[in-house]
């Protein structure tokens, strides 16, 4: 069955819906995922996003914590990439989130409706499908393809998506270009008071991003960014300031681990 799908759709997207991020922990600083506490009544799923490559090998490409209650990602974690890639907006869904016994994502599914968004939900909604892990931060062609999954997207005002947030994504590229390694966690905060998209998808109150860069002096440096989903300007913050801001929506410690390779005292967290 896997071979047939591969022949019909080369580089067909796959994800693993799991109880933790063990299979894709390499995308977190020191293999340690953020410490996250969901609000009461909010369910989340751990997704290791991956693809079958041309040799039919499974390649994990990033990690996503997804809320089946809000039907948007809480965050996606990834390595910052410097490669310039093209773009392919074939949007996929995750069958496993709705109980189907199929590991591979696919473009559509008749039973996909209860626990995740689908492309038709966004039609005439006034919102774009806003990438959390953006195409321009990907490090190879497979990663680029894997970003266009609805488990990595949240409702984003079109003007904000195409202007201020896009300029922010470009600025991050310049900021991280000289890093030996850069870990990024990017997500959204839910606006639970706003009308849902298609009476189903929780609107994003704001988009956020936190970066942890290992520079040429082997020192880790952390930064954070906050962008209201109403066309306001993107603000730079410390990671701690961002975590404090997020407490109104959920509790998260974005970089909970002290990096092993860092020229600072071990009792301080350089990316916080």
Coordinates of C-alpha atoms in Angstrom, one line a residue:
X1 CA 0.0 0.0 0.0
X2 CA 2.8 2.4 0.9
X3 CA 4.5 1.6 -2.5
X4 CA 1.3 2.3 -4.4
X5 CA 0.9 5.7 -2.8
X6 CA 4.5 6.6 -3.4
X7 CA 4.1 5.8 -7.1
X8 CA 1.0 7.9 -7.4
X9 CA 2.3 10.9 -5.4
X10 CA 6.1 11.1 -5.2
X11 CA 7.3 12.8 -2.0
X12 CA 3.9 12.2 -0.4
X13 CA 3.7 13.8 3.0
X14 CA 3.6 11.7 6.1
X15 CA 3.3 12.5 9.8
X16 CA 3.3 10.5 13.0
X17 CA 0.7 11.4 15.6
X18 CA 2.3 10.3 18.9
X19 CA 2.2 10.7 22.6
X20 CA 5.5 12.7 22.6
X21 CA 8.2 13.9 20.3
X22 CA 10.7 11.1 20.8
X23 CA 11.0 10.4 17.0
X24 CA 11.7 14.0 16.1
X25 CA 13.3 15.4 19.3
X26 CA 16.3 16.6 17.3
X27 CA 14.4 19.7 16.3
X28 CA 14.4 20.9 19.9
X29 CA 17.3 22.5 21.7
X30 CA 19.1 19.7 23.5
X31 CA 16.4 17.3 22.3
X32 CA 14.1 18.9 24.9
X33 CA 10.6 20.0 23.8
X34 CA 8.9 23.0 25.4
X35 CA 7.2 22.4 28.7
X36 CA 3.6 23.0 27.9
X37 CA 0.5 23.1 30.0
X38 CA -2.8 23.3 28.2
X39 CA -5.8 25.1 29.6
X40 CA -8.6 22.9 31.0
X41 CA -10.6 21.2 28.3
X42 CA -8.1 21.8 25.5
X43 CA -6.7 18.6 23.8
X44 CA -3.3 18.5 22.0
X45 CA -1.5 16.0 19.8
X46 CA 2.2 15.6 19.2
X47 CA 3.0 15.3 15.5
X48 CA 6.4 14.4 14.0
X49 CA 6.0 15.9 10.5
X50 CA 7.8 13.9 7.8
X51 CA 8.0 12.8 4.2
X52 CA 8.9 9.7 2.2
X53 CA 11.9 10.6 0.2
X54 CA 12.7 9.4 -3.4
X55 CA 14.3 6.3 -1.9
X56 CA 11.1 5.5 0.0
X57 CA 12.8 6.4 3.3
X58 CA 10.9 8.2 6.0
X59 CA 12.4 11.6 6.9
X60 CA 11.3 13.5 9.9
X61 CA 11.5 17.3 9.1
X62 CA 10.0 19.2 12.1
X63 CA 7.7 18.8 15.1
X64 CA 4.2 20.3 15.7
X65 CA 2.1 20.4 18.9
X66 CA -1.5 20.6 17.5
X67 CA -4.7 21.4 19.3
X68 CA -7.6 19.3 18.2
X69 CA -9.9 21.6 20.3
X70 CA -8.8 24.8 18.6
X71 CA -7.9 23.1 15.3
X72 CA -4.7 25.2 15.0
X73 CA -1.1 24.4 15.9
X74 CA 0.2 25.6 19.3
X75 CA 3.7 25.6 17.8
X76 CA 6.0 24.1 15.3
X77 CA 9.7 23.5 16.1
X78 CA 12.3 23.4 13.4
X79 CA 15.9 24.0 12.4
X80 CA 16.4 27.3 10.7
X81 CA 17.6 26.7 7.1
X82 CA 19.5 28.9 4.7
X83 CA 18.7 27.3 1.5
X84 CA 16.5 29.1 -1.0
X85 CA 13.7 26.8 -2.1
X86 CA 10.7 27.1 -4.3
X87 CA 7.1 26.9 -3.1
X88 CA 4.4 24.3 -3.5
X89 CA 1.0 25.0 -1.9
X90 CA -0.6 21.6 -2.1
X91 CA -2.3 21.5 1.3
X92 CA -2.4 18.3 3.2
X93 CA -4.4 17.0 6.2
X94 CA -3.6 14.4 8.8
X95 CA -5.9 11.3 8.7
X96 CA -4.7 10.0 12.1
X97 CA -6.2 13.0 13.9
X98 CA -9.6 11.8 12.9
X99 CA -9.0 8.1 13.7
X100 CA -8.1 6.8 10.2
X101 CA -5.6 4.0 10.2
X102 CA -3.3 5.7 7.7
X103 CA 0.1 7.3 8.6
X104 CA 0.4 9.3 5.4
X105 CA -1.1 12.8 5.0
X106 CA -3.1 13.3 1.9
X107 CA -4.7 16.2 0.1
X108 CA -8.3 15.4 1.2
X109 CA -10.5 12.9 3.0
X110 CA -14.2 12.4 3.3
X111 CA -14.0 11.6 7.1
X112 CA -11.7 14.5 7.9
X113 CA -13.7 17.0 9.8
X114 CA -13.9 16.5 13.6
X115 CA -10.4 17.2 14.9
X116 CA -8.7 19.4 12.3
X117 CA -9.1 22.1 9.7
X118 CA -9.5 21.5 6.0
X119 CA -8.8 23.8 3.1
X120 CA -12.6 24.4 2.4
X121 CA -12.9 25.8 5.9
X122 CA -10.9 28.8 4.8
X123 CA -12.9 29.5 1.7
X124 CA -14.3 33.1 1.7
X125 CA -13.3 33.3 5.4
X126 CA -11.2 36.5 5.1
X127 CA -8.2 34.6 6.4
X128 CA -5.2 33.1 4.8
X129 CA -3.8 29.7 5.9
X130 CA -0.8 31.2 7.8
X131 CA 2.3 29.0 8.0
X132 CA 3.7 28.7 11.5
X133 CA 6.9 27.1 10.1
X134 CA 7.3 29.3 7.0
X135 CA 8.6 28.1 3.6
X136 CA 11.4 30.7 3.6
X137 CA 13.0 29.2 6.7
X138 CA 13.1 25.7 5.3
X139 CA 16.5 23.9 4.8
X140 CA 15.7 21.6 1.8
X141 CA 13.0 20.7 -0.7
X142 CA 11.3 18.1 1.5
X143 CA 11.0 20.5 4.4
X144 CA 9.4 23.0 2.1
X145 CA 6.8 20.5 1.0
X146 CA 6.1 19.4 4.5
X147 CA 5.2 23.0 5.7
X148 CA 2.1 23.1 3.6
X149 CA 0.0 21.0 6.0
X150 CA -3.0 22.4 7.8
X151 CA -1.6 21.2 11.1
X152 CA 1.1 23.8 10.5
X153 CA -1.3 26.6 9.7
X154 CA -3.6 29.0 11.5
X155 CA -6.0 31.7 10.4
X156 CA -4.0 34.8 9.5
X157 CA -5.2 38.2 8.2
X158 CA -4.2 38.4 4.6
X159 CA -2.6 41.9 4.9
X160 CA -0.6 40.8 8.0
X161 CA 0.5 37.6 6.3
X162 CA 1.7 39.3 3.2
X163 CA 3.2 42.4 4.7
X164 CA 4.4 42.7 8.4
X165 CA 4.8 39.0 9.2
X166 CA 6.4 38.3 5.9
X167 CA 8.9 41.1 6.5
X168 CA 9.5 39.7 10.0
X169 CA 10.3 36.2 8.5
X170 CA 12.8 37.9 6.1
X171 CA 14.4 39.8 9.0
X172 CA 14.9 36.5 11.0
X173 CA 16.7 35.0 8.0
X174 CA 19.3 37.9 8.2
X175 CA 19.5 37.7 11.9
X176 CA 20.2 33.9 12.0
X177 CA 22.3 33.7 8.8
X178 CA 25.6 33.6 10.7
X179 CA 24.5 31.0 13.3
X180 CA 26.3 27.7 13.4
X181 CA 23.0 26.2 14.4
X182 CA 19.7 27.8 15.1
X183 CA 16.6 26.3 16.8
X184 CA 13.3 28.0 16.3
X185 CA 9.9 27.5 17.9
X186 CA 7.0 29.4 16.4
X187 CA 3.3 29.4 17.3
X188 CA 0.1 31.1 17.8
X189 CA -2.1 32.3 20.6
X190 CA -5.8 31.6 20.3
X191 CA -8.5 34.3 20.3
X192 CA -11.2 32.3 22.0
X193 CA -13.6 35.3 22.1
X194 CA -13.7 35.8 18.4
X195 CA -16.1 34.1 16.0
X196 CA -14.6 30.9 14.7
X197 CA -13.7 30.4 11.1
X198 CA -16.5 28.3 9.5
X199 CA -17.8 27.8 13.1
X200 CA -14.9 25.5 13.6
X201 CA -11.4 26.9 13.6
X202 CA -10.2 29.2 16.5
X203 CA -8.9 32.5 15.2
X204 CA -5.3 33.4 16.0
X205 CA -4.9 36.4 18.4
X206 CA -1.2 36.7 17.5
X207 CA 1.6 34.8 16.0
X208 CA 4.9 34.4 17.8
X209 CA 8.4 33.1 17.3
X210 CA 11.4 32.3 19.5
X211 CA 14.9 31.7 18.3
X212 CA 18.0 30.2 19.9
X213 CA 21.2 30.8 17.9
X214 CA 24.7 29.2 18.5
X215 CA 27.0 32.0 17.2
X216 CA 30.6 31.8 15.9
X217 CA 31.9 32.3 19.5
X218 CA 30.0 29.2 20.7
X219 CA 27.6 31.4 22.7
X220 CA 23.8 30.8 22.5
X221 CA 21.6 33.9 22.0
X222 CA 17.8 33.9 22.3
X223 CA 15.3 36.3 20.8
X224 CA 11.5 36.4 20.6
X225 CA 8.9 38.1 18.4
X226 CA 5.2 38.9 18.8
X227 CA 2.9 39.9 16.0
X228 CA -0.8 40.8 16.6
X229 CA -3.1 39.3 13.9
X230 CA -4.6 42.7 13.2
X231 CA -1.9 44.3 11.0
X232 CA 0.0 45.8 13.9
X233 CA 3.8 45.9 13.8
X234 CA 5.8 42.9 14.9
X235 CA 7.6 43.5 18.3
X236 CA 10.9 42.0 19.4
X237 CA 10.9 40.7 23.0
X238 CA 13.0 38.5 25.2
X239 CA 11.9 34.8 25.4
X240 CA 10.9 35.3 29.0
X241 CA 8.7 38.3 28.1
X242 CA 7.0 36.3 25.4
X243 CA 6.4 33.4 27.8
X244 CA 4.8 35.9 30.3
X245 CA 2.6 37.3 27.5
X246 CA 1.5 33.8 26.6
X247 CA 0.3 33.0 30.1
X248 CA -3.0 34.6 29.3
X249 CA -3.6 31.8 26.8
X250 CA -1.5 28.8 28.0
X251 CA 1.6 28.1 30.0
X252 CA 4.8 27.3 28.1
X253 CA 8.6 27.2 28.8
X254 CA 9.9 27.4 25.2
X255 CA 13.6 26.5 25.8
X256 CA 13.6 24.6 29.1
X257 CA 17.0 23.1 28.7
X258 CA 20.4 24.6 29.3
X259 CA 22.5 24.1 26.0
X260 CA 25.4 21.7 26.6
X261 CA 27.7 23.7 24.3
X262 CA 27.8 27.2 25.6
X263 CA 30.4 29.5 27.1
X264 CA 28.2 30.8 30.0
X265 CA 27.6 29.6 33.5
X266 CA 25.4 26.5 33.7
X267 CA 23.0 28.1 36.1
X268 CA 21.8 30.5 33.4
X269 CA 19.7 29.8 30.4
X270 CA 21.1 31.9 27.4
X271 CA 18.0 31.4 25.3
X272 CA 15.7 32.7 27.9

